[in-house]
Amino acid sequence: MNYRSIIILLATLVTSGICLAQTDQPVIIEDFKPSTLNQPGQQYPQVNSQGYARFRIVAPQAQSVSVSLGLGGRGGTTLTRAADSSWMGTTTGPLDKGFHYYHLTIDGGTFNDPGTLNFYGSIRWESGIEIPAQDQDFYALKDVPHGKVQQILFPSKSTNTSRRAFVYTPPDYDKNQVKHYPVLYLQHGWGEDETAWSDQGHANLIMDNLIAEGKIKPFLIVMTYGMTNDVRIGGLRNFDIKPFQTVLVDELIPYIDANFRTLSDQPHRAMAGLSMGGMETKTITMTNLDKFSHIGLLSGGTFSMDDVNKTPGFKEKIKLAFVSFGSRELGSNRGGRGFFGGDPRANADTLKQAGINSVFYVSPETAHEFLSWRRALRELATLLFKD
Amino acid sequence: MNYRSIIILLATLVTSGICLAQTDQPVIIEDFKPSTLNQPGQQYPQVNSQGYARFRIVAPQAQSVSVSLGLGGRGGTTLTRAADSSWMGTTTGPLDKGFHYYHLTIDGGTFNDPGTLNFYGSIRWESGIEIPAQDQDFYALKDVPHGKVQQILFPSKSTNTSRRAFVYTPPDYDKNQVKHYPVLYLQHGWGEDETAWSDQGHANLIMDNLIAEGKIKPFLIVMTYGMTNDVRIGGLRNFDIKPFQTVLVDELIPYIDANFRTLSDQPHRAMAGLSMGGMETKTITMTNLDKFSHIGLLSGGTFSMDDVNKTPGFKEKIKLAFVSFGSRELGSNRGGRGFFGGDPRANADTLKQAGINSVFYVSPETAHEFLSWRRALRELATLLFKD
């Protein structure tokens, strides 16, 4: 299967991502609270302690209102007219923990829920809802020293424009004006952009919390847009990694090293990405072993011995080959085995036996969604730049 | 008129802001192009060279679709069903140049246009449309060195949380690690938040361009949320400046001075704000003359000799009293004269005659909207920290 086909399959996976958990809980507990992603003062959507979501939309003269929760053609929630002529409905089962994109279909048109914040996914700004996870503490906003997320506009001659990136700098970056830091380049998935890892992923809070607990050595994270062509589906089918590779390797990395206090040698530069961003990461790092030492593929491919053998210097130069998936991606008819280049766990074991620092992580009870990637970033961060 | 009443009137003014220009141009030129604020790949809404806006919404089974362009009960654009069962419509006249908030009413419900980006205004994320202005160059993204917009999370004991602010640092901030900079604290208007000055206002691009042209000495801009209570209307009626003043003066300013290379003395600290943010600026600076030397009120009040006389030290300590309005705010039944504390131009002249560095600026052909404030920021920036 070629690269473009894989990208398209990944795109399909994002669009159709499973987020309904098991549906064998008939009694819905009436302890619904506003989702933490609601706009200020908005009471709906709400989430209960079981993970059910309840929606309320005001559109008195509408003929039909339904909620699409990334279930493709297989699900969703049809709202019904309530006594006050609003539209209400509750999911038929609990949702997986974590973040989900969704949108409304009102009289045949696609709109966002005015109750919630929007997040860029599926090449549009979508509504978002958050189901509290047991382990939400690791990505929560806590009373610890906070790093910054800096928006930069860097010059790109190859695309003839100023391009945007976000740079996470750790809490001590501005305190210690002589210290230099390693850098992780972190890519979003198909249909998302450079806002995703902060907004949906809470990457900055994950880092703040890990640093506060002394679990990692501080490093910078750089997040930029991973495509240079037209973002619409037609553009995706013609996706070519080369223009983005030029932007990242020849333009962004030199800009970051010139404008931030980085450790700019290969041992202190990592790249990781989720879904399509994982595929990009694999392609770019394998052809730039002199620039990257640590690699992370998050629900976006695996490393096989075939990859290693085809890439002279891999064993010597790559200090970490990290691969992760959500557990629901690893079922018999989904994810890993089918089209990510072989069984990812078996691949990881084989690399480890060959003396490579290969780590395989599975996020419990999550699918091709952001809780898988928040957890994967947490795991990855503790493994980076350990020398 | 007391402070709370003024705030409520300002809020009303934002909500009902006039943005239709004169309507004596019956021939609509068919050179419509997608608005620059559209989401990636989206063709609608469109704007023509005269400033007319055209909308297209897909909602095949809808009964009615209309566009509200901040005109309150006095206008808007009702869309009609097109041949392809989409809904289309064009404004009845050209809009004022610059940025306008709007939203859709679909079958009686309020939704955003899926074609455009969203901007926080009217205490919700609203659709935005941009009518190109003759002078748009000064806030355009150009091939010049770019500063950064940094998201910080600063500890606030008084509100028992981490609060968000954005900090603009100029292009040379990270190049010259010993230089210290003056700081402008810049506030948004009612219903907006700390994202407004960057997203709607392009404050960072205005600064980048002024610095590139050598028209100003670089300084930092700090933008944070100007309310601490519930943001809904009920909360606004009970608005009290004290809690925000505590956050700004006792928590944010010390944090900025500790974490950025600032010049932290009174001569190098300014405060300005638009609309409600102007009222906040006036109240906070007048009671903190030891902390602020330059003040800007943008469509948010004026300084009268009465203010000066009531404020011991004003003449000695205030190095700039800047007041601005959009020209359409200064009509006989709007803005300045009515309820902003007297005729703002006459006030400014009186202060100048009293030996105060008083500057009055009027943005041509704009109302209580963001092009007025982009221009005002440009004017203000050239006047700050001139000693």
mmCIF file of C-alpha atoms in Angstrom, chain A residues 8-355:
data_model
loop_
_atom_site.group_PDB
_atom_site.id
_atom_site.type_symbol
_atom_site.label_atom_id
_atom_site.label_comp_id
_atom_site.label_asym_id
_atom_site.label_seq_id
_atom_site.Cartn_x
_atom_site.Cartn_y
_atom_site.Cartn_z
ATOM 1 C CA ILE A 8 -6.386 8.628 2.794
ATOM 2 C CA LEU A 9 -7.114 5.674 5.063
ATOM 3 C CA LEU A 10 -5.893 7.642 8.048
ATOM 4 C CA ALA A 11 -8.121 10.507 7.024
ATOM 5 C CA THR A 12 -11.065 8.129 6.817
ATOM 6 C CA LEU A 13 -10.214 6.778 10.235
ATOM 7 C CA VAL A 14 -10.269 10.244 11.757
ATOM 8 C CA THR A 15 -13.573 11.063 10.132
ATOM 9 C CA SER A 16 -15.219 7.846 11.228
ATOM 10 C CA GLY A 17 -13.417 7.421 14.575
ATOM 11 C CA ILE A 18 -15.329 5.208 16.957
ATOM 12 C CA CYS A 19 -16.147 7.014 20.168
ATOM 13 C CA LEU A 20 -19.131 5.150 21.560
ATOM 14 C CA ALA A 21 -18.212 2.768 24.345
ATOM 15 C CA GLN A 22 -20.277 -0.285 25.225
ATOM 16 C CA THR A 23 -24.000 0.311 25.341
ATOM 17 C CA ASP A 24 -25.115 -2.210 27.966
ATOM 18 C CA GLN A 25 -26.027 0.397 30.607
ATOM 19 C CA PRO A 26 -29.732 1.070 30.281
ATOM 20 C CA VAL A 27 -30.141 3.340 33.320
ATOM 21 C CA ILE A 28 -28.969 6.877 32.703
ATOM 22 C CA ILE A 29 -27.906 8.628 35.891
ATOM 23 C CA GLU A 30 -29.318 12.154 36.043
ATOM 24 C CA ASP A 31 -26.172 13.916 37.203
ATOM 25 C CA PHE A 32 -25.472 15.817 33.980
ATOM 26 C CA LYS A 33 -23.165 18.831 34.156
ATOM 27 C CA PRO A 34 -22.056 21.304 31.475
ATOM 28 C CA SER A 35 -19.098 20.033 29.448
ATOM 29 C CA THR A 36 -15.842 21.703 30.405
ATOM 30 C CA LEU A 37 -15.471 22.875 26.793
ATOM 31 C CA ASN A 38 -18.681 24.918 26.789
ATOM 32 C CA GLN A 39 -18.600 28.583 25.891
ATOM 33 C CA PRO A 40 -18.798 30.924 28.907
ATOM 34 C CA GLY A 41 -22.141 30.668 30.655
ATOM 35 C CA GLN A 42 -23.523 27.939 28.383
ATOM 36 C CA GLN A 43 -25.388 25.083 30.086
ATOM 37 C CA TYR A 44 -25.386 22.639 27.145
ATOM 38 C CA PRO A 45 -24.038 20.215 26.035
ATOM 39 C CA GLN A 46 -23.866 18.304 29.284
ATOM 40 C CA VAL A 47 -22.094 15.113 30.340
ATOM 41 C CA ASN A 48 -23.024 12.702 33.134
ATOM 42 C CA SER A 49 -20.837 10.543 35.332
ATOM 43 C CA GLN A 50 -21.323 7.556 33.032
ATOM 44 C CA GLY A 51 -20.096 9.445 29.967
ATOM 45 C CA TYR A 52 -23.463 10.048 28.310
ATOM 46 C CA ALA A 53 -23.757 13.379 26.508
ATOM 47 C CA ARG A 54 -26.943 15.446 26.356
ATOM 48 C CA PHE A 55 -27.539 18.175 23.833
ATOM 49 C CA ARG A 56 -29.966 21.100 23.721
ATOM 50 C CA ILE A 57 -30.351 23.270 20.656
ATOM 51 C CA VAL A 58 -32.676 26.251 20.248
ATOM 52 C CA ALA A 59 -34.181 26.358 16.757
ATOM 53 C CA PRO A 60 -37.953 26.587 17.207
ATOM 54 C CA GLN A 61 -38.953 26.335 13.533
ATOM 55 C CA ALA A 62 -36.455 23.640 12.531
ATOM 56 C CA GLN A 63 -37.697 20.404 10.951
ATOM 57 C CA SER A 64 -34.876 18.174 12.193
ATOM 58 C CA VAL A 65 -31.806 18.522 14.380
ATOM 59 C CA SER A 66 -29.231 15.803 14.929
ATOM 60 C CA VAL A 67 -25.752 15.485 16.379
ATOM 61 C CA SER A 68 -22.927 13.755 14.534
ATOM 62 C CA LEU A 69 -20.266 12.510 16.907
ATOM 63 C CA GLY A 70 -17.684 11.306 14.425
ATOM 64 C CA LEU A 71 -19.563 8.069 13.981
ATOM 65 C CA GLY A 72 -19.787 8.322 10.230
ATOM 66 C CA GLY A 73 -22.954 6.688 8.958
ATOM 67 C CA ARG A 74 -23.255 4.343 11.911
ATOM 68 C CA GLY A 75 -24.610 6.537 14.646
ATOM 69 C CA GLY A 76 -25.260 9.945 16.060
ATOM 70 C CA THR A 77 -27.982 11.411 18.173
ATOM 71 C CA THR A 78 -31.279 12.614 16.766
ATOM 72 C CA LEU A 79 -32.738 15.387 18.903
ATOM 73 C CA THR A 80 -36.440 15.707 19.542
ATOM 74 C CA ARG A 81 -38.548 18.790 20.123
ATOM 75 C CA ALA A 82 -38.891 19.598 23.819
ATOM 76 C CA ALA A 83 -41.832 21.306 25.516
ATOM 77 C CA ASP A 84 -40.129 24.708 25.254
ATOM 78 C CA SER A 85 -39.620 24.132 21.492
ATOM 79 C CA SER A 86 -35.903 23.598 21.909
ATOM 80 C CA TRP A 87 -34.425 20.353 20.622
ATOM 81 C CA MET A 88 -32.977 17.858 23.066
ATOM 82 C CA GLY A 89 -31.369 14.455 22.989
ATOM 83 C CA THR A 90 -29.024 12.145 24.851
ATOM 84 C CA THR A 91 -26.514 9.725 23.335
ATOM 85 C CA THR A 92 -27.693 6.104 23.183
ATOM 86 C CA GLY A 93 -24.661 5.050 25.191
ATOM 87 C CA PRO A 94 -21.691 6.428 27.096
ATOM 88 C CA LEU A 95 -18.942 7.950 25.005
ATOM 89 C CA ASP A 96 -15.291 7.051 25.327
ATOM 90 C CA LYS A 97 -13.432 9.254 27.794
ATOM 91 C CA GLY A 98 -11.649 12.288 26.438
ATOM 92 C CA PHE A 99 -12.190 14.760 23.637
ATOM 93 C CA HIS A 100 -14.606 14.302 20.732
ATOM 94 C CA TYR A 101 -15.305 16.439 17.712
ATOM 95 C CA TYR A 102 -18.924 16.795 16.628
ATOM 96 C CA HIS A 103 -21.299 18.956 14.667
ATOM 97 C CA LEU A 104 -25.002 19.496 14.195
ATOM 98 C CA THR A 105 -27.141 18.754 11.174
ATOM 99 C CA ILE A 106 -30.006 21.229 11.113
ATOM 100 C CA ASP A 107 -32.521 20.869 8.313
ATOM 101 C CA GLY A 108 -29.860 19.241 6.177
ATOM 102 C CA GLY A 109 -27.110 21.793 6.814
ATOM 103 C CA THR A 110 -23.927 21.394 8.862
ATOM 104 C CA PHE A 111 -23.491 23.819 11.767
ATOM 105 C CA ASN A 112 -21.691 23.984 15.071
ATOM 106 C CA ASP A 113 -23.323 23.799 18.464
ATOM 107 C CA PRO A 114 -23.467 27.402 19.742
ATOM 108 C CA GLY A 115 -22.992 26.022 23.255
ATOM 109 C CA THR A 116 -19.417 24.816 22.865
ATOM 110 C CA LEU A 117 -15.990 25.964 21.816
ATOM 111 C CA ASN A 118 -14.733 25.117 18.338
ATOM 112 C CA PHE A 119 -11.663 23.084 17.465
ATOM 113 C CA TYR A 120 -10.044 22.703 14.076
ATOM 114 C CA GLY A 121 -10.559 19.156 12.800
ATOM 115 C CA SER A 122 -11.889 17.573 9.582
ATOM 116 C CA ILE A 123 -10.617 20.695 7.761
ATOM 117 C CA ARG A 124 -13.163 22.871 9.542
ATOM 118 C CA TRP A 125 -13.755 24.346 12.980
ATOM 119 C CA GLU A 126 -15.889 21.739 14.744
ATOM 120 C CA SER A 127 -17.722 21.643 18.042
ATOM 121 C CA GLY A 128 -15.943 19.832 20.862
ATOM 122 C CA ILE A 129 -17.086 17.938 23.934
ATOM 123 C CA GLU A 130 -15.001 16.504 26.762
ATOM 124 C CA ILE A 131 -15.829 13.365 28.726
ATOM 125 C CA PRO A 132 -13.832 13.444 31.983
ATOM 126 C CA ALA A 133 -11.295 10.632 32.167
ATOM 127 C CA GLN A 134 -10.131 8.867 35.340
ATOM 128 C CA ASP A 135 -6.619 10.140 34.689
ATOM 129 C CA GLN A 136 -7.587 13.700 33.634
ATOM 130 C CA ASP A 137 -5.267 15.109 36.286
ATOM 131 C CA PHE A 138 -2.208 14.807 34.038
ATOM 132 C CA TYR A 139 -3.616 17.264 31.483
ATOM 133 C CA ALA A 140 -5.495 19.530 33.914
ATOM 134 C CA LEU A 141 -4.767 23.204 34.517
ATOM 135 C CA LYS A 142 -3.163 23.088 37.942
ATOM 136 C CA ASP A 143 -1.510 25.507 40.342
ATOM 137 C CA VAL A 144 2.019 24.788 39.102
ATOM 138 C CA PRO A 145 4.497 26.998 37.236
ATOM 139 C CA HIS A 146 3.270 27.376 33.669
ATOM 140 C CA GLY A 147 5.250 27.522 30.461
ATOM 141 C CA LYS A 148 4.192 29.645 27.519
ATOM 142 C CA VAL A 149 2.697 28.845 24.138
ATOM 143 C CA GLN A 150 4.200 31.331 21.721
ATOM 144 C CA GLN A 151 2.728 32.079 18.322
ATOM 145 C CA ILE A 152 5.492 32.740 15.832
ATOM 146 C CA LEU A 153 5.322 33.759 12.183
ATOM 147 C CA PHE A 154 8.375 32.406 10.405
ATOM 148 C CA PRO A 155 9.500 33.286 6.894
ATOM 149 C CA SER A 156 9.090 30.518 4.306
ATOM 150 C CA LYS A 157 10.707 31.202 0.970
ATOM 151 C CA SER A 158 9.559 27.890 -0.481
ATOM 152 C CA THR A 159 5.908 28.771 0.024
ATOM 153 C CA ASN A 160 6.428 32.506 -0.332
ATOM 154 C CA THR A 161 4.650 33.470 2.867
ATOM 155 C CA SER A 162 4.983 33.844 6.605
ATOM 156 C CA ARG A 163 3.857 30.609 8.205
ATOM 157 C CA ARG A 164 2.521 30.160 11.710
ATOM 158 C CA ALA A 165 3.855 27.859 14.387
ATOM 159 C CA PHE A 166 3.328 27.561 18.115
ATOM 160 C CA VAL A 167 6.269 27.013 20.436
ATOM 161 C CA TYR A 168 5.899 25.695 23.967
ATOM 162 C CA THR A 169 8.617 26.989 26.250
ATOM 163 C CA PRO A 170 8.886 25.508 29.748
ATOM 164 C CA PRO A 171 8.378 27.571 32.942
ATOM 165 C CA ASP A 172 12.075 28.145 33.542
ATOM 166 C CA TYR A 173 12.850 29.259 29.977
ATOM 167 C CA ASP A 174 12.674 32.971 30.789
ATOM 168 C CA LYS A 175 14.202 32.652 34.230
ATOM 169 C CA ASN A 176 17.467 31.131 33.135
ATOM 170 C CA GLN A 177 18.688 33.228 30.230
ATOM 171 C CA VAL A 178 21.694 31.058 29.424
ATOM 172 C CA LYS A 179 20.210 27.569 29.451
ATOM 173 C CA HIS A 180 19.610 25.828 26.110
ATOM 174 C CA TYR A 181 16.913 23.223 25.545
ATOM 175 C CA PRO A 182 16.195 20.163 23.378
ATOM 176 C CA VAL A 183 13.286 20.457 20.928
ATOM 177 C CA LEU A 184 10.397 18.181 19.980
ATOM 178 C CA TYR A 185 8.675 18.901 16.653
ATOM 179 C CA LEU A 186 5.103 17.684 17.115
ATOM 180 C CA GLN A 187 2.620 17.254 14.275
ATOM 181 C CA HIS A 188 -1.187 17.184 14.204
ATOM 182 C CA GLY A 189 -3.360 14.784 12.216
ATOM 183 C CA TRP A 190 -5.236 15.058 8.936
ATOM 184 C CA GLY A 191 -7.834 17.829 8.885
ATOM 185 C CA GLU A 192 -6.300 19.477 11.949
ATOM 186 C CA ASP A 193 -3.769 22.286 12.139
ATOM 187 C CA GLU A 194 -1.093 23.773 14.360
ATOM 188 C CA THR A 195 -3.673 24.697 17.028
ATOM 189 C CA ALA A 196 -4.626 21.068 17.743
ATOM 190 C CA TRP A 197 -1.881 19.963 20.131
ATOM 191 C CA SER A 198 -2.491 22.916 22.462
ATOM 192 C CA ASP A 199 -6.266 23.272 22.151
ATOM 193 C CA GLN A 200 -7.414 19.655 21.898
ATOM 194 C CA GLY A 201 -4.245 18.053 23.230
ATOM 195 C CA HIS A 202 -3.375 20.297 26.194
ATOM 196 C CA ALA A 203 0.273 19.642 25.309
ATOM 197 C CA ASN A 204 1.375 22.695 27.310
ATOM 198 C CA LEU A 205 -0.465 21.573 30.447
ATOM 199 C CA ILE A 206 0.850 18.018 30.099
ATOM 200 C CA MET A 207 4.373 19.436 29.977
ATOM 201 C CA ASP A 208 3.797 21.878 32.863
ATOM 202 C CA ASN A 209 2.522 19.044 35.050
ATOM 203 C CA LEU A 210 5.308 16.594 34.141
ATOM 204 C CA ILE A 211 7.927 19.258 34.805
ATOM 205 C CA ALA A 212 6.312 20.226 38.133
ATOM 206 C CA GLU A 213 6.429 16.581 39.209
ATOM 207 C CA GLY A 214 10.080 16.300 38.205
ATOM 208 C CA LYS A 215 9.281 13.503 35.754
ATOM 209 C CA ILE A 216 10.975 15.044 32.718
ATOM 210 C CA LYS A 217 13.780 17.358 31.812
ATOM 211 C CA PRO A 218 12.259 20.487 30.229
ATOM 212 C CA PHE A 219 12.292 20.794 26.439
ATOM 213 C CA LEU A 220 10.616 22.968 23.806
ATOM 214 C CA ILE A 221 7.758 21.749 21.616
ATOM 215 C CA VAL A 222 7.260 23.231 18.139
ATOM 216 C CA MET A 223 3.925 22.752 16.393
ATOM 217 C CA THR A 224 3.273 23.891 12.839
ATOM 218 C CA TYR A 225 0.856 23.149 10.026
ATOM 219 C CA GLY A 226 1.786 19.907 8.295
ATOM 220 C CA MET A 227 0.488 20.583 4.802
ATOM 221 C CA THR A 228 1.343 23.145 2.179
ATOM 222 C CA ASN A 229 -1.172 22.321 -0.532
ATOM 223 C CA ASP A 230 -4.904 22.894 -0.713
ATOM 224 C CA VAL A 231 -6.459 21.444 2.396
ATOM 225 C CA ARG A 232 -9.586 20.083 0.763
ATOM 226 C CA ILE A 233 -9.998 16.404 0.026
ATOM 227 C CA GLY A 234 -8.885 16.850 -3.558
ATOM 228 C CA GLY A 235 -5.670 18.260 -2.219
ATOM 229 C CA LEU A 236 -5.221 15.394 0.191
ATOM 230 C CA ARG A 237 -5.328 12.824 -2.577
ATOM 231 C CA ASN A 238 -2.427 14.604 -4.180
ATOM 232 C CA PHE A 239 -0.562 14.938 -0.905
ATOM 233 C CA ASP A 240 3.188 15.165 -1.345
ATOM 234 C CA ILE A 241 5.483 15.227 1.696
ATOM 235 C CA LYS A 242 8.280 17.133 -0.043
ATOM 236 C CA PRO A 243 6.976 20.709 0.278
ATOM 237 C CA PHE A 244 6.242 20.269 3.978
ATOM 238 C CA GLN A 245 9.601 18.597 4.535
ATOM 239 C CA THR A 246 11.243 21.655 2.994
ATOM 240 C CA VAL A 247 9.279 23.979 5.275
ATOM 241 C CA LEU A 248 10.088 21.957 8.383
ATOM 242 C CA VAL A 249 13.696 20.979 7.806
ATOM 243 C CA ASP A 250 15.044 23.876 5.746
ATOM 244 C CA GLU A 251 12.988 26.780 7.097
ATOM 245 C CA LEU A 252 11.367 26.157 10.486
ATOM 246 C CA ILE A 253 14.206 24.300 12.223
ATOM 247 C CA PRO A 254 16.830 26.938 11.330
ATOM 248 C CA TYR A 255 14.403 29.680 12.414
ATOM 249 C CA ILE A 256 13.775 27.996 15.768
ATOM 250 C CA ASP A 257 17.476 27.422 16.371
ATOM 251 C CA ALA A 258 18.179 31.074 15.546
ATOM 252 C CA ASN A 259 15.369 32.549 17.648
ATOM 253 C CA PHE A 260 15.142 30.252 20.671
ATOM 254 C CA ARG A 261 17.781 28.957 23.038
ATOM 255 C CA THR A 262 17.876 25.431 21.645
ATOM 256 C CA LEU A 263 20.335 22.593 21.714
ATOM 257 C CA SER A 264 20.559 22.349 17.957
ATOM 258 C CA ASP A 265 22.445 19.082 17.505
ATOM 259 C CA GLN A 266 20.900 15.786 16.419
ATOM 260 C CA PRO A 267 20.888 14.178 19.891
ATOM 261 C CA HIS A 268 18.623 16.963 21.159
ATOM 262 C CA ARG A 269 16.023 17.079 18.395
ATOM 263 C CA ALA A 270 12.942 14.832 18.268
ATOM 264 C CA MET A 271 9.956 14.567 15.981
ATOM 265 C CA ALA A 272 6.572 12.999 16.643
ATOM 266 C CA GLY A 273 3.119 13.180 15.155
ATOM 267 C CA LEU A 274 -0.350 11.743 15.398
ATOM 268 C CA SER A 275 -2.115 9.873 12.587
ATOM 269 C CA MET A 276 -1.094 11.606 9.323
ATOM 270 C CA GLY A 277 1.485 13.488 11.408
ATOM 271 C CA GLY A 278 2.986 10.128 12.376
ATOM 272 C CA MET A 279 3.351 9.168 8.735
ATOM 273 C CA GLU A 280 4.993 12.535 8.079
ATOM 274 C CA THR A 281 7.277 12.024 11.054
ATOM 275 C CA LYS A 282 8.384 8.603 9.833
ATOM 276 C CA THR A 283 9.114 9.793 6.303
ATOM 277 C CA ILE A 284 10.937 12.948 7.342
ATOM 278 C CA THR A 285 13.021 11.461 10.151
ATOM 279 C CA MET A 286 14.085 8.354 8.206
ATOM 280 C CA THR A 287 15.549 10.553 5.491
ATOM 281 C CA ASN A 288 17.100 12.972 7.994
ATOM 282 C CA LEU A 289 18.854 10.789 10.534
ATOM 283 C CA ASP A 290 21.500 13.471 10.927
ATOM 284 C CA LYS A 291 18.842 15.847 12.296
ATOM 285 C CA PHE A 292 16.565 13.724 14.527
ATOM 286 C CA SER A 293 17.452 11.235 17.256
ATOM 287 C CA HIS A 294 14.083 10.499 18.864
ATOM 288 C CA ILE A 295 10.952 9.568 16.901
ATOM 289 C CA GLY A 296 7.336 9.119 17.956
ATOM 290 C CA LEU A 297 4.521 7.665 15.837
ATOM 291 C CA LEU A 298 1.155 8.169 17.581
ATOM 292 C CA SER A 299 -1.580 6.140 15.889
ATOM 293 C CA GLY A 300 0.301 6.731 12.674
ATOM 294 C CA GLY A 301 2.424 3.769 11.644
ATOM 295 C CA THR A 302 5.078 1.494 13.102
ATOM 296 C CA PHE A 303 8.754 0.738 12.622
ATOM 297 C CA SER A 304 9.494 -2.715 11.208
ATOM 298 C CA MET A 305 12.898 -4.385 10.875
ATOM 299 C CA ASP A 306 12.416 -3.831 7.175
ATOM 300 C CA ASP A 307 12.324 -0.053 7.847
ATOM 301 C CA VAL A 308 15.468 -0.331 9.953
ATOM 302 C CA ASN A 309 17.338 -2.414 7.399
ATOM 303 C CA LYS A 310 16.408 -0.039 4.576
ATOM 304 C CA THR A 311 17.715 2.953 6.557
ATOM 305 C CA PRO A 312 21.488 2.913 6.968
ATOM 306 C CA GLY A 313 22.491 4.368 10.331
ATOM 307 C CA PHE A 314 19.125 3.820 12.037
ATOM 308 C CA LYS A 315 20.525 1.574 14.767
ATOM 309 C CA GLU A 316 23.348 3.939 15.614
ATOM 310 C CA LYS A 317 21.557 7.254 15.323
ATOM 311 C CA ILE A 318 18.010 6.676 16.560
ATOM 312 C CA LYS A 319 17.918 6.775 20.343
ATOM 313 C CA LEU A 320 14.167 6.193 20.673
ATOM 314 C CA ALA A 321 11.581 4.632 18.364
ATOM 315 C CA PHE A 322 8.260 5.239 20.118
ATOM 316 C CA VAL A 323 5.003 3.835 18.743
ATOM 317 C CA SER A 324 1.568 4.145 20.321
ATOM 318 C CA PHE A 325 -2.086 3.398 19.621
ATOM 319 C CA GLY A 326 -5.406 3.609 21.379
ATOM 320 C CA SER A 327 -6.542 0.152 22.462
ATOM 321 C CA ARG A 328 -9.649 0.377 20.287
ATOM 322 C CA GLU A 329 -7.456 0.890 17.226
ATOM 323 C CA LEU A 330 -5.881 -2.535 17.697
ATOM 324 C CA GLY A 331 -8.975 -4.697 17.215
ATOM 325 C CA SER A 332 -9.015 -7.332 14.515
ATOM 326 C CA ASN A 333 -10.571 -5.121 11.891
ATOM 327 C CA ARG A 334 -9.064 -1.764 12.757
ATOM 328 C CA GLY A 335 -5.865 0.139 13.030
ATOM 329 C CA GLY A 336 -2.487 -1.405 13.635
ATOM 330 C CA ARG A 337 -2.509 -4.747 11.887
ATOM 331 C CA GLY A 338 -4.426 -3.847 8.807
ATOM 332 C CA PHE A 339 -2.657 -0.966 7.162
ATOM 333 C CA PHE A 340 -0.043 0.484 9.455
ATOM 334 C CA GLY A 341 2.769 -1.754 8.265
ATOM 335 C CA GLY A 342 2.336 -4.914 10.300
ATOM 336 C CA ASP A 343 1.433 -5.732 13.907
ATOM 337 C CA PRO A 344 2.821 -2.732 15.794
ATOM 338 C CA ARG A 345 3.472 -4.588 19.057
ATOM 339 C CA ALA A 346 5.309 -7.424 17.322
ATOM 340 C CA ASN A 347 7.294 -4.870 15.311
ATOM 341 C CA ALA A 348 8.266 -3.034 18.495
ATOM 342 C CA ASP A 349 9.377 -6.292 20.148
ATOM 343 C CA THR A 350 11.473 -7.247 17.138
ATOM 344 C CA LEU A 351 13.242 -3.876 17.157
ATOM 345 C CA LYS A 352 13.934 -4.170 20.858
ATOM 346 C CA GLN A 353 15.482 -7.625 20.371
ATOM 347 C CA ALA A 354 17.672 -6.047 17.695
ATOM 348 C CA GLY A 355 19.052 -3.655 20.298
#
